[in-house]
């Protein structure tokens, strides 16, 4: 089984002949079985004859169609077997062959009909009309009537219809459909805007610089169509076996006929040569693999796709939404001197509650996850590109851009430099037009991404590439963490398409993406994989594989399943066809009549089916069973990490206070940081050491946790050292000058060590849980 072009663009959906034929042949087989049990042998033979005869005509058409494409395949043997079974009166054998042939073709047809809708989402999303302003009059015109130089009006939430330039005001745009980046961008007067992006702000005027056919979005659709048209069809596993089995069977049957002068002996050879092990073994193993993958949250569109996934050597990945979470997340809150970061976050979240901006949503989510109680804002005013201003608790608070008069403050320059170094976005918090804090936001790396990349390399992928529309700086750190072979940044859809086509020509290539901009590249790859849980419908439609859960590690599971299923399919087919070849030899010698040959063939079929069903289990070597208690421990400690992540920031805050001077404020800050270590951090690390690590020793091996245990010891040592410094300082009433350097080393060092240690545990251990419900960075967010 397998689709000739599963998941690809085809001119039209195949007719319903295959499913109707499958229903009819199965009904004929079942009716004949009932009649045979009732001892109505002639009725049974009549039903089986009808099922066999009906299958001959369409099977002959399939053979002719295949020969026109220079592909023979198992269908030729199937047609000869159908005709031969009627000639020698082996009606049951003919009916079984008809059912197997029709059901396999029906599954193929279903996959191709589904693939016929690949362009639907792209086409439905494309605007069909535009609003053109002529003088003071605005009229709605068909998109095809837009000319270069026309002035168009783009309203809030509308898709930009054609390429153009901003004509009247600053525009706030959601370009995620083209670039994959979730952050909104601003375009000033005269700046270019591409079709397909969404107006996320106020209405603006657009001076058209291209017609609809020449615009960016139309180009994406054409690329997707071209990719599907140019991609070679998948050759079924059964057809590859048939290239040698078909001529061997025909030659042996002809030789038996010539040697004996008996046509019955030739038919007997063809009956036992019926390619049921090919028609059954490979499809059963592949379908079992498809079923196994679907239970893991992976929808694979056809057996041919599963086969290609199992032999892939190159993996190309988008960044945003694939390797990263795909939406901004608060990574830190910095307060101006004399202000409190937690209070600032509460004020910012209170103001942002009514804003639809993606950064506002992230700030509100972070505040709620910390358990902060928000106030209801009043007199809310949102200016696209500037931010949101509202009255909260009697103060006028704004969240957004930095006021021009605050640019020179030393702490703001420090914030700007840090944001540049960390590749973070900033939401400034101002009270009464005075900057008092900043919220850092970044699209974080998926927790499971590093382990998934390691598993994919183990599965046989030897070249890993990242393609992204983002700038090079944010991608550099991700590539270093994941150990990728090559990175291409600032890629337009056409660039992604060209890169994937080039890689596909070198080796079987898998492309993973989640946006409309990824659709052409997904279609151009040997196997396109869409992050369907959060990805655009267009990318899911253009893909061969859809990950229905928002976890990239499911791709590694799919690779394991594909390779295991393909191995079982080949094994079952080889065993079955070897037994068939032996039976053909016996039949050629006249020792196996057609009737007995049909029974023997059924026995071979049952054997290969039972073997092929092993693919339902998956590869036992790749399974990592966790006890229920262990999974609960993983989820518990994952939740504690989220609670402690902000608490350990007190270590860095204490060090920053100490840098300003070893005064009473610095001593108080040091005491607060030490209290967090004693009351929260060290009990957490001790519980991991005594409860979690022993539970992980069995599934992961005894050598999986010793390095982490050594880190726990270092955390304890630095905590004790900080405690000793605190005791000395408290005894003398202040932090002594000779303590400062060592205290700074301990505080900054412990802060960095804890951050790294948390990430290591999350990437190596916590991702093993079946569903990480406590990871707030991966909770699905409603679309804005």
XYZ file of C-alpha atoms in Angstrom:
784
model
C 0.000 0.000 0.000
C 1.025 3.634 -0.178
C 0.046 6.691 -2.085
C 1.605 7.558 -5.400
C 1.411 11.199 -4.414
C 0.154 11.278 -0.876
C 0.100 14.756 0.508
C 0.888 16.297 -2.905
C -1.006 18.515 -5.255
C -2.931 16.584 -7.897
C -5.114 17.869 -10.736
C -8.334 16.419 -9.401
C -9.547 13.911 -6.855
C -9.581 10.324 -8.018
C -13.037 8.838 -8.711
C -14.894 6.776 -6.170
C -14.334 3.562 -8.133
C -11.815 2.199 -5.627
C -13.916 2.508 -2.455
C -17.049 1.234 -4.220
C -15.093 -1.724 -5.591
C -13.657 -2.456 -2.145
C -17.151 -2.504 -0.604
C -18.538 -4.734 -3.352
C -15.696 -7.282 -3.304
C -15.772 -7.516 0.482
C -19.551 -7.977 0.407
C -19.198 -10.715 -2.228
C -16.525 -12.476 -0.168
C -18.615 -12.257 3.015
C -21.819 -13.408 1.283
C -19.997 -16.354 -0.230
C -18.630 -17.264 3.191
C -22.109 -17.246 4.706
C -23.460 -19.380 1.837
C -20.568 -21.830 2.172
C -21.260 -22.243 5.912
C -24.903 -22.925 5.041
C -23.751 -25.651 2.599
C -24.994 -23.661 -0.404
C -21.815 -24.334 -2.361
C -23.094 -23.159 -5.750
C -24.337 -19.868 -4.277
C -20.975 -19.409 -2.524
C -19.098 -20.027 -5.773
C -21.389 -17.574 -7.565
C -20.710 -14.819 -5.010
C -16.974 -15.376 -5.161
C -17.047 -15.495 -8.967
C -18.904 -12.178 -9.036
C -16.389 -10.533 -6.686
C -13.507 -11.842 -8.783
C -15.010 -10.903 -12.146
C -15.963 -7.373 -11.076
C -12.367 -6.665 -9.994
C -10.817 -7.675 -13.315
C -11.933 -4.641 -15.342
C -10.727 -1.849 -13.027
C -7.565 -3.805 -12.233
C -6.848 -4.002 -15.964
C -7.313 -0.229 -16.233
C -4.840 0.290 -13.386
C -2.343 -1.963 -15.167
C -2.659 -0.015 -18.420
C -2.322 3.278 -16.535
C 0.788 2.020 -14.775
C 2.358 0.807 -18.014
C 1.797 4.224 -19.587
C 3.861 5.675 -16.730
C 6.433 2.913 -17.253
C 5.460 1.218 -14.015
C 4.261 -2.368 -13.921
C 3.879 -3.305 -10.308
C 1.992 -6.024 -8.529
C -1.256 -5.162 -10.301
C -0.156 -7.196 -13.360
C 0.277 -10.323 -11.268
C -3.023 -9.588 -9.537
C -4.899 -9.406 -12.873
C -3.313 -12.640 -14.100
C -4.184 -14.310 -10.798
C -7.793 -13.111 -10.963
C -8.214 -14.456 -14.487
C -6.391 -17.681 -13.668
C -8.486 -18.363 -10.566
C -11.666 -18.113 -12.651
C -10.258 -20.425 -15.325
C -9.314 -23.169 -12.881
C -12.362 -22.732 -10.631
C -10.485 -21.342 -7.600
C -13.227 -18.818 -6.871
C -12.441 -18.273 -3.185
C -8.822 -17.479 -4.018
C -9.983 -15.040 -6.685
C -12.373 -13.312 -4.266
C -9.624 -12.915 -1.667
C -7.265 -11.447 -4.248
C -10.008 -9.046 -5.376
C -10.626 -7.831 -1.810
C -6.938 -7.298 -1.140
C -6.387 -5.447 -4.404
C -9.486 -3.252 -4.067
C -8.895 -2.356 -0.410
C -5.291 -1.358 -1.058
C -6.300 0.857 -3.973
C -9.144 2.362 -1.896
C -6.709 3.406 0.817
C -4.448 4.917 -1.835
C -7.388 6.805 -3.306
C -8.445 8.154 0.093
C -4.976 9.575 0.675
C -4.954 11.303 -2.705
C -8.452 12.756 -2.264
C -7.310 14.290 0.989
C -4.225 15.689 -0.717
C -6.455 17.344 -3.338
C -7.355 19.981 -0.741
C -3.762 21.088 -0.187
C -4.253 24.533 -1.716
C -7.656 25.195 -0.186
C -6.421 27.057 2.901
C -3.983 29.168 0.923
C -6.649 30.176 -1.561
C -9.366 30.789 1.044
C -7.102 33.074 3.048
C -6.212 35.204 0.051
C -8.252 38.441 -0.154
C -10.659 38.696 -3.062
C -11.538 42.386 -2.860
C -9.798 45.659 -2.065
C -11.044 49.093 -1.032
C -9.763 51.777 -3.387
C -9.873 55.494 -2.573
C -10.363 57.931 -5.418
C -10.459 61.476 -4.081
C -12.920 61.341 -1.182
C -14.777 58.299 -2.476
C -13.970 54.747 -1.348
C -15.217 51.833 -3.451
C -14.829 48.075 -3.115
C -13.341 46.493 -6.222
C -12.314 42.950 -7.213
C -8.701 42.235 -6.412
C -7.938 41.664 -10.082
C -8.894 45.296 -10.832
C -6.168 46.769 -8.587
C -3.577 48.668 -10.624
C -0.124 49.912 -9.733
C -0.449 53.353 -8.157
C -3.948 52.839 -6.719
C -4.526 54.101 -3.169
C -6.045 51.338 -1.073
C -7.542 51.422 2.431
C -6.564 48.536 4.756
C -8.771 48.307 7.836
C -7.971 46.772 11.248
C -7.649 42.999 11.086
C -7.682 42.925 7.283
C -5.175 41.109 5.088
C -3.074 43.438 2.940
C -4.372 42.677 -0.585
C -1.338 43.583 -2.741
C 2.250 44.684 -2.320
C 2.598 48.406 -1.703
C 3.996 51.247 0.394
C 2.535 52.960 3.454
C 1.014 56.238 2.321
C -0.344 58.111 5.334
C 0.620 56.841 8.812
C 2.624 54.367 10.809
C 1.145 50.868 10.369
C 1.334 48.047 12.920
C 1.482 44.738 11.086
C 1.297 41.072 11.938
C 3.751 39.518 9.462
C 3.710 36.035 10.995
C 1.984 34.583 7.932
C 5.050 35.426 5.832
C 7.973 35.470 8.260
C 6.722 33.167 11.018
C 7.645 35.775 13.662
C 4.911 36.471 16.215
C 6.099 39.969 17.198
C 4.176 42.806 15.530
C 6.254 45.230 13.470
C 5.834 48.882 12.596
C 6.147 50.307 9.100
C 6.470 54.042 8.561
C 5.349 56.198 5.669
C 7.029 55.099 2.466
C 8.100 51.690 3.788
C 7.156 48.602 1.743
C 4.438 46.197 2.837
C 3.888 42.737 1.370
C 0.533 41.188 0.598
C -0.614 38.485 2.997
C 0.291 40.333 6.209
C -2.431 41.469 8.607
C -3.130 45.011 9.799
C -2.836 44.741 13.594
C -3.411 48.438 14.232
C -5.436 51.370 12.931
C -6.545 51.771 9.306
C -3.900 52.997 6.883
C -3.569 53.860 3.232
C -1.466 51.736 0.916
C -0.039 52.840 -2.427
C -0.113 49.711 -4.593
C 3.236 48.851 -6.170
C 2.150 45.571 -7.774
C -0.975 43.910 -9.089
C -2.505 40.933 -7.301
C -0.858 38.413 -9.639
C 2.554 39.965 -9.098
C 2.294 40.272 -5.307
C 3.969 38.236 -2.610
C 1.000 36.134 -1.537
C 0.181 35.049 -5.074
C 3.817 34.005 -5.407
C 3.500 31.764 -2.348
C 0.504 29.993 -3.880
C 2.360 29.528 -7.182
C 5.400 28.127 -5.367
C 3.224 25.620 -3.555
C 1.575 24.561 -6.812
C 4.926 24.247 -8.553
C 6.380 22.218 -5.689
C 3.537 19.738 -5.851
C 3.666 19.457 -9.628
C 7.421 18.933 -9.743
C 7.647 16.328 -6.998
C 8.101 12.778 -8.221
C 5.428 10.285 -7.092
C 6.241 7.831 -4.362
C 7.039 4.318 -5.571
C 5.216 1.753 -3.462
C 7.244 -0.804 -1.584
C 5.212 -3.567 -3.204
C 5.984 -2.207 -6.674
C 9.718 -2.278 -5.964
C 9.506 -5.948 -5.044
C 7.385 -6.598 -8.124
C 10.140 -5.460 -10.486
C 11.859 -8.831 -10.017
C 8.953 -10.975 -8.824
C 6.668 -10.319 -11.821
C 9.019 -11.557 -14.560
C 10.128 -14.485 -12.362
C 6.524 -15.634 -11.844
C 5.629 -15.330 -15.531
C 8.756 -17.140 -16.670
C 8.215 -19.984 -14.208
C 4.522 -20.353 -15.169
C 5.391 -20.429 -18.867
C 8.179 -22.943 -18.269
C 5.817 -25.212 -16.299
C 3.255 -25.058 -19.099
C 5.784 -25.800 -21.842
C 7.430 -28.600 -19.900
C 4.208 -30.368 -18.941
C 1.848 -29.261 -21.697
C -0.719 -28.530 -18.968
C -2.221 -25.046 -18.576
C -3.504 -26.069 -15.121
C 0.068 -26.338 -13.897
C 0.769 -22.803 -15.138
C -2.360 -21.519 -13.391
C -1.285 -23.316 -10.209
C 2.011 -21.415 -10.365
C 0.152 -18.122 -10.808
C -2.251 -18.898 -7.944
C 0.570 -19.473 -5.457
C 2.415 -16.565 -7.064
C -0.481 -14.268 -6.182
C 1.298 -11.341 -4.597
C -0.796 -11.386 -1.434
C 2.309 -11.132 0.765
C 3.104 -7.948 -1.171
C -0.494 -6.761 -1.245
C -0.961 -7.639 2.438
C 2.317 -7.677 4.357
C 3.620 -4.250 3.415
C 0.219 -2.507 3.698
C -0.577 -4.124 7.058
C 2.809 -3.123 8.478
C 2.529 0.386 7.058
C -1.071 0.846 8.212
C -0.063 -0.453 11.630
C 2.699 2.137 11.662
C 0.235 4.852 10.685
C -2.053 3.762 13.518
C 0.827 3.714 15.974
C 1.904 7.204 14.900
C -1.623 8.587 15.246
C -1.725 7.406 18.852
C 1.428 9.476 19.416
C -0.217 12.590 17.985
C 1.250 12.272 14.467
C -1.002 12.143 11.388
C 0.864 10.629 8.419
C -0.922 10.904 5.091
C -0.237 7.615 3.405
C 2.095 4.650 3.387
C 4.447 6.206 0.845
C 4.997 9.134 3.211
C 5.805 6.756 6.058
C 8.335 4.958 3.853
C 10.016 8.229 2.862
C 10.081 9.414 6.460
C 11.914 6.253 7.402
C 14.706 6.794 4.852
C 15.213 10.559 5.306
C 18.769 11.846 5.787
C 18.312 15.644 5.993
C 16.098 17.672 8.318
C 15.222 21.308 7.606
C 13.413 23.217 10.358
C 11.768 26.565 10.729
C 12.621 28.366 13.980
C 9.549 30.158 15.231
C 6.818 27.798 16.385
C 8.943 24.763 15.564
C 12.141 24.964 17.587
C 10.794 27.817 19.691
C 7.416 28.109 21.392
C 6.184 30.531 18.733
C 5.008 33.384 20.944
C 6.762 35.913 23.196
C 7.261 35.029 26.847
C 8.381 37.245 29.705
C 11.969 36.348 30.595
C 12.699 39.093 33.127
C 11.394 42.273 34.733
C 13.880 45.054 35.516
C 12.919 47.930 37.812
C 14.450 51.380 37.968
C 16.455 52.174 41.105
C 14.113 52.410 44.088
C 11.257 50.503 42.402
C 9.967 46.952 42.905
C 9.910 44.588 39.891
C 6.899 42.556 41.075
C 4.777 45.672 41.594
C 5.752 46.942 38.152
C 4.739 43.655 36.544
C 1.363 43.819 38.293
C 0.770 47.375 37.029
C 1.866 46.490 33.480
C -0.374 43.412 33.383
C -3.319 45.411 34.733
C -2.946 47.943 31.906
C -2.488 45.238 29.261
C -5.571 43.206 30.194
C -7.683 44.855 27.498
C -5.008 44.948 24.784
C -5.041 42.424 21.921
C -1.281 42.801 21.353
C 0.711 39.555 21.525
C 3.235 41.114 23.933
C 0.429 42.334 26.188
C -0.937 38.810 26.332
C 2.475 37.507 27.396
C 2.756 40.068 30.200
C -0.717 39.265 31.531
C -0.010 35.532 31.364
C 3.230 35.972 33.318
C 1.570 38.041 36.041
C -1.251 35.548 36.471
C 1.194 32.637 36.606
C 2.933 34.405 39.522
C -0.365 34.710 41.351
C -0.543 38.513 41.132
C -3.945 40.140 41.624
C -4.589 42.574 38.805
C -6.564 45.804 38.967
C -9.214 46.825 36.462
C -7.822 49.609 34.243
C -9.814 52.751 33.484
C -9.601 55.296 30.660
C -7.714 52.841 28.463
C -6.096 54.347 25.391
C -4.113 52.217 22.934
C -2.049 53.819 20.217
C -0.718 51.329 17.638
C 3.033 51.432 17.662
C 3.235 53.347 20.956
C 1.559 51.124 23.504
C -1.300 51.188 26.000
C -2.039 53.834 28.606
C -4.590 53.478 31.410
C -5.366 54.602 34.930
C -4.555 51.924 37.516
C -4.836 52.445 41.282
C -5.045 56.199 40.768
C -1.900 56.414 38.603
C -1.568 56.961 34.881
C 0.444 53.948 33.673
C 1.666 53.224 30.154
C 3.228 50.080 28.700
C 5.035 50.248 25.386
C 7.725 52.521 23.999
C 10.318 54.429 26.028
C 9.734 58.203 26.361
C 12.362 60.217 24.531
C 13.465 62.080 27.673
C 14.299 58.785 29.432
C 16.844 57.623 26.845
C 19.781 59.172 28.704
C 19.196 57.584 32.111
C 22.035 55.165 32.998
C 19.715 52.314 33.948
C 17.767 52.602 30.675
C 20.997 52.398 28.659
C 21.880 49.256 30.617
C 18.474 47.771 29.780
C 18.839 48.599 26.080
C 22.302 47.037 25.926
C 21.129 43.900 27.671
C 18.153 43.558 25.328
C 20.478 43.797 22.370
C 22.831 41.178 23.807
C 19.961 38.809 24.665
C 18.000 39.478 21.440
C 14.991 40.376 23.581
C 12.090 42.756 22.972
C 11.304 45.395 25.618
C 7.994 46.677 26.934
C 8.739 49.819 28.972
C 6.585 50.593 32.008
C 6.018 54.286 32.777
C 4.140 55.979 35.610
C 3.014 59.544 34.976
C 5.235 59.547 31.863
C 8.332 58.548 33.893
C 10.091 55.289 33.008
C 10.138 53.024 36.071
C 10.809 49.585 34.629
C 11.154 47.292 31.638
C 9.765 43.875 30.781
C 12.018 41.635 28.671
C 10.250 39.277 26.250
C 11.648 36.571 24.026
C 10.396 33.574 22.070
C 11.961 30.750 24.146
C 13.443 27.522 22.873
C 11.124 24.557 23.254
C 12.023 22.544 26.297
C 12.089 19.269 24.381
C 14.016 20.593 21.334
C 17.598 19.594 22.344
C 16.666 16.023 23.252
C 14.563 15.717 20.092
C 17.495 16.820 17.929
C 19.728 14.216 19.563
C 17.128 11.509 18.958
C 16.743 12.543 15.327
C 20.476 12.240 14.763
C 20.365 8.788 16.326
C 17.527 7.913 13.928
C 19.824 8.467 10.938
C 19.503 12.155 10.071
C 23.009 13.381 9.329
C 22.313 16.985 8.252
C 20.217 19.413 10.329
C 19.433 22.881 8.950
C 17.437 25.817 10.307
C 15.570 28.150 7.952
C 13.980 31.251 9.464
C 12.629 34.625 8.498
C 14.096 36.046 11.712
C 17.390 37.932 12.016
C 20.646 36.011 12.358
C 21.420 37.115 15.950
C 18.462 35.352 17.664
C 19.063 32.204 15.628
C 22.774 31.953 16.403
C 22.320 30.959 20.054
C 19.623 28.417 19.216
C 21.810 26.800 16.557
C 24.693 26.573 19.038
C 22.533 24.946 21.730
C 21.063 22.403 19.316
C 24.269 21.686 17.402
C 22.787 22.378 13.976
C 24.888 21.967 10.845
C 23.787 25.125 9.048
C 21.578 28.183 9.595
C 19.875 30.425 7.020
C 18.348 33.610 8.475
C 16.103 36.315 6.992
C 14.605 33.838 4.540
C 11.586 34.805 2.433
C 9.152 32.041 1.359
C 10.876 31.807 -2.039
C 14.265 31.430 -0.328
C 12.957 28.631 1.885
C 11.453 26.899 -1.109
C 14.713 27.072 -3.075
C 16.770 25.815 -0.138
C 14.480 22.840 0.511
C 14.389 21.930 -3.184
C 18.178 21.964 -3.277
C 18.426 19.727 -0.200
C 15.762 17.342 -1.540
C 17.778 16.849 -4.711
C 20.800 15.771 -2.644
C 19.047 13.392 -0.215
C 15.568 12.529 1.130
C 14.661 15.639 3.104
C 12.175 16.363 5.893
C 10.956 19.949 6.332
C 9.247 21.070 9.561
C 7.276 24.322 9.717
C 4.093 25.901 11.028
C 3.213 29.020 9.034
C 1.698 30.019 5.707
C 5.188 31.086 4.682
C 6.352 27.494 5.145
C 3.730 25.935 2.840
C 5.804 26.001 -0.390
C 8.860 24.606 1.404
C 6.771 21.858 3.005
C 5.420 20.858 -0.380
C 8.904 20.904 -1.938
C 10.392 18.554 0.664
C 10.429 14.786 0.353
C 8.329 14.813 3.519
C 6.714 17.997 4.837
C 5.882 18.095 8.553
C 3.525 20.748 9.979
C 3.154 21.739 13.610
C -0.602 21.400 13.315
C -1.584 22.155 16.913
C -0.631 25.827 16.580
C 0.417 26.114 12.951
C -1.454 27.735 10.113
C -4.041 25.666 8.277
C -2.161 26.234 5.046
C 0.982 24.590 6.381
C -1.021 21.630 7.671
C -2.750 21.211 4.317
C 0.540 21.363 2.404
C 2.259 18.855 4.677
C 2.555 15.085 4.469
C 2.786 14.766 8.253
C 0.898 16.826 10.837
C 1.907 16.904 14.504
C -1.452 17.294 16.246
C 0.179 18.076 19.603
C 2.343 21.123 20.217
C 5.471 19.018 20.814
C 8.306 18.720 18.316
C 9.552 15.562 20.036
C 6.650 13.761 18.343
C 8.654 14.066 15.125
C 11.354 11.847 16.649
C 8.625 9.388 17.650
C 7.335 9.433 14.062
C 10.829 8.758 12.698
C 11.201 5.784 15.034
C 7.790 4.475 14.004
C 8.530 4.963 10.297
C 11.835 3.080 10.410
C 10.393 0.261 12.514
C 7.292 -0.117 10.302
C 9.380 -0.105 7.133
C 11.688 -2.755 8.585
C 8.701 -4.947 9.495
C 7.116 -4.375 6.072
C 10.283 -5.419 4.234
C 10.794 -8.379 6.547
C 7.207 -9.587 6.108
C 7.310 -9.163 2.341
C 10.633 -10.989 2.014
C 9.477 -13.889 4.181
C 6.141 -14.121 2.391
C 7.591 -13.933 -1.085
C 10.314 -16.459 -0.243
C 7.636 -18.928 0.821
C 5.652 -18.111 -2.321
C 8.698 -18.749 -4.511
C 9.166 -22.157 -2.873
C 5.483 -22.920 -3.450
C 5.799 -21.808 -7.076
C 8.638 -24.266 -7.592
C 6.593 -27.108 -6.105
C 3.571 -26.147 -8.237
C 5.734 -26.019 -11.372
C 6.769 -29.623 -10.719
C 3.104 -30.615 -10.576
C 3.163 -31.510 -6.856
C 0.784 -28.722 -5.833
C -2.617 -28.454 -7.560
C -4.362 -25.045 -7.746
C -6.840 -25.764 -4.930
C -4.153 -26.869 -2.499
C -1.980 -24.004 -3.693
C -4.718 -21.527 -2.810
C -4.962 -22.972 0.715
C -1.184 -22.852 1.104
C -1.161 -19.278 -0.113
C -3.768 -18.364 2.496
C -1.542 -19.882 5.188
C 1.373 -17.781 3.968
C -0.853 -14.694 4.005
C -1.921 -15.313 7.610
C 1.712 -15.763 8.670
C 2.912 -12.526 7.098
C -0.075 -10.588 8.429
C 0.641 -11.742 11.979
C 4.256 -10.702 11.576
C 3.291 -7.348 10.050
C 0.973 -6.559 12.963
C 4.051 -6.268 15.194
C 4.392 -2.751 13.831
C 1.439 -1.751 16.026
C 3.618 -2.057 19.106
C 6.387 0.166 17.888
C 10.062 -0.560 18.266
C 10.632 -1.953 21.783
C 14.237 -0.709 21.684
C 13.103 2.935 21.524
C 10.484 2.746 24.245
C 11.286 4.394 27.544
C 8.557 3.309 29.968
C 8.129 5.461 33.043
C 6.391 4.303 36.175
C 3.310 6.335 37.082
C 5.015 7.601 40.197
C 8.059 8.737 38.208
C 5.941 10.702 35.782
C 4.165 12.393 38.675
C 7.546 13.303 40.181
C 8.668 14.826 36.871
C 5.562 16.971 36.671
C 5.859 17.990 40.308
C 9.465 19.146 40.000
C 8.720 20.845 36.701
C 6.080 22.916 38.494
C 8.546 23.761 41.232
C 11.045 24.962 38.628
C 8.495 27.422 37.320
C 7.849 28.661 40.850
C 11.564 28.991 41.650
C 12.656 30.544 38.358
C 11.734 34.035 39.519
C 12.897 33.464 43.109
C 16.485 32.746 42.075
C 16.495 36.120 40.360
C 16.909 37.532 43.889
C 20.517 36.268 43.751
C 21.312 38.490 40.792
C 19.351 41.381 42.307
C 21.355 41.037 45.521
C 24.611 41.098 43.554
C 23.446 44.175 41.622
C 22.652 45.929 44.927
C 26.087 45.013 46.228
C 27.749 46.497 43.147
C 26.035 49.813 43.940
C 27.627 49.767 47.387
C 27.822 47.493 50.453
C 25.209 49.465 52.418
C 22.255 48.454 54.582
C 20.063 47.912 51.502
C 22.627 45.473 50.097
C 22.723 43.587 53.408
C 18.952 43.350 53.492
C 18.898 42.104 49.915
C 21.553 39.499 50.734
C 19.504 38.238 53.658
C 16.419 37.888 51.449
C 18.383 35.965 48.814
C 19.844 33.623 51.427
C 16.388 33.005 52.883
C 15.176 31.896 49.447
C 18.118 29.502 49.181
C 17.508 27.946 52.611
C 13.720 27.827 52.522
C 13.030 26.971 48.883
C 15.976 26.152 46.632
C 17.938 23.711 48.797
C 14.848 21.690 49.894
C 13.916 21.410 46.203
C 17.386 20.167 45.226
C 17.451 17.696 48.147
C 14.068 16.277 47.143
C 15.305 15.806 43.576
C 18.422 14.043 44.818
C 16.572 11.646 47.121
C 13.341 11.069 45.192
C 13.582 11.927 41.486
C 17.097 10.771 40.613
C 16.693 7.251 42.068
C 13.403 6.904 40.155
C 15.153 7.881 36.904
C 18.027 5.447 37.401
C 16.004 2.481 36.120
C 14.667 3.888 32.805
C 17.733 6.032 32.028
C 20.539 4.004 33.583
C 22.640 4.626 36.655
C 25.043 6.948 34.808
C 22.341 9.434 33.751
C 22.236 11.513 36.952
C 25.704 11.605 38.644
C 26.710 14.874 36.937
C 23.484 16.465 38.171
C 24.219 15.202 41.682
C 27.604 16.886 41.489
C 25.866 20.123 40.586
C 23.619 19.747 43.634
C 26.736 19.525 45.786
C 28.121 22.717 44.259
C 24.806 24.515 44.817
C 24.952 23.506 48.489
C 28.586 24.653 48.784
C 27.923 28.098 47.320
C 24.779 28.509 49.432
C 26.728 27.709 52.589
C 29.445 30.153 51.538
C 26.865 32.915 51.058
C 25.403 32.036 54.468
C 28.804 32.390 56.084
C 29.295 35.816 54.482
C 25.850 36.856 55.704
C 26.616 35.773 59.264
C 29.887 37.761 59.257
C 28.177 40.853 57.853
C 25.294 40.679 60.328
C 27.715 40.273 63.228
C 29.564 43.443 62.189
C 26.458 45.371 61.160
C 27.460 45.764 57.524
C 29.081 43.995 54.590
C 32.834 44.455 54.833
C 34.797 45.675 51.806
C 36.947 42.524 51.763
C 33.783 40.404 51.389
C 32.479 42.129 48.279
C 34.505 40.376 45.574
C 33.909 36.867 46.904
C 30.234 37.572 47.562
C 29.753 38.813 44.004
C 31.439 35.693 42.643
C 29.202 33.483 44.802
C 25.956 35.307 43.988
C 26.487 35.652 40.232
C 28.009 32.186 40.020
C 25.171 30.508 41.907
C 22.565 32.388 39.877
C 24.153 31.200 36.610
C 24.627 27.669 37.924
C 20.987 27.359 39.002
C 19.720 28.686 35.677
C 21.870 26.219 33.746
C 20.987 23.365 36.083
C 17.260 24.016 35.669
C 17.579 24.006 31.880
C 19.571 20.760 31.905
C 17.005 18.981 34.051
C 14.126 20.284 31.962
C 15.695 19.245 28.659
C 17.027 15.863 29.826
C 14.445 14.671 32.349
C 11.223 16.644 32.464
C 10.501 16.154 28.757
C 10.186 12.426 29.462
C 6.785 12.986 31.025
C 3.941 12.043 28.665
C 2.358 15.450 29.034
C 4.155 18.332 30.713
C 1.063 20.051 32.055
C 2.991 22.334 34.321
C 5.231 23.997 31.747
C 3.679 27.424 31.519
C 5.858 28.325 28.541
C 4.028 25.719 26.477
C 0.451 26.307 27.525
C -1.721 26.975 24.484
C -2.715 30.603 24.186
C -5.850 31.790 22.431
C -5.229 33.412 19.084
C -5.385 37.162 19.104
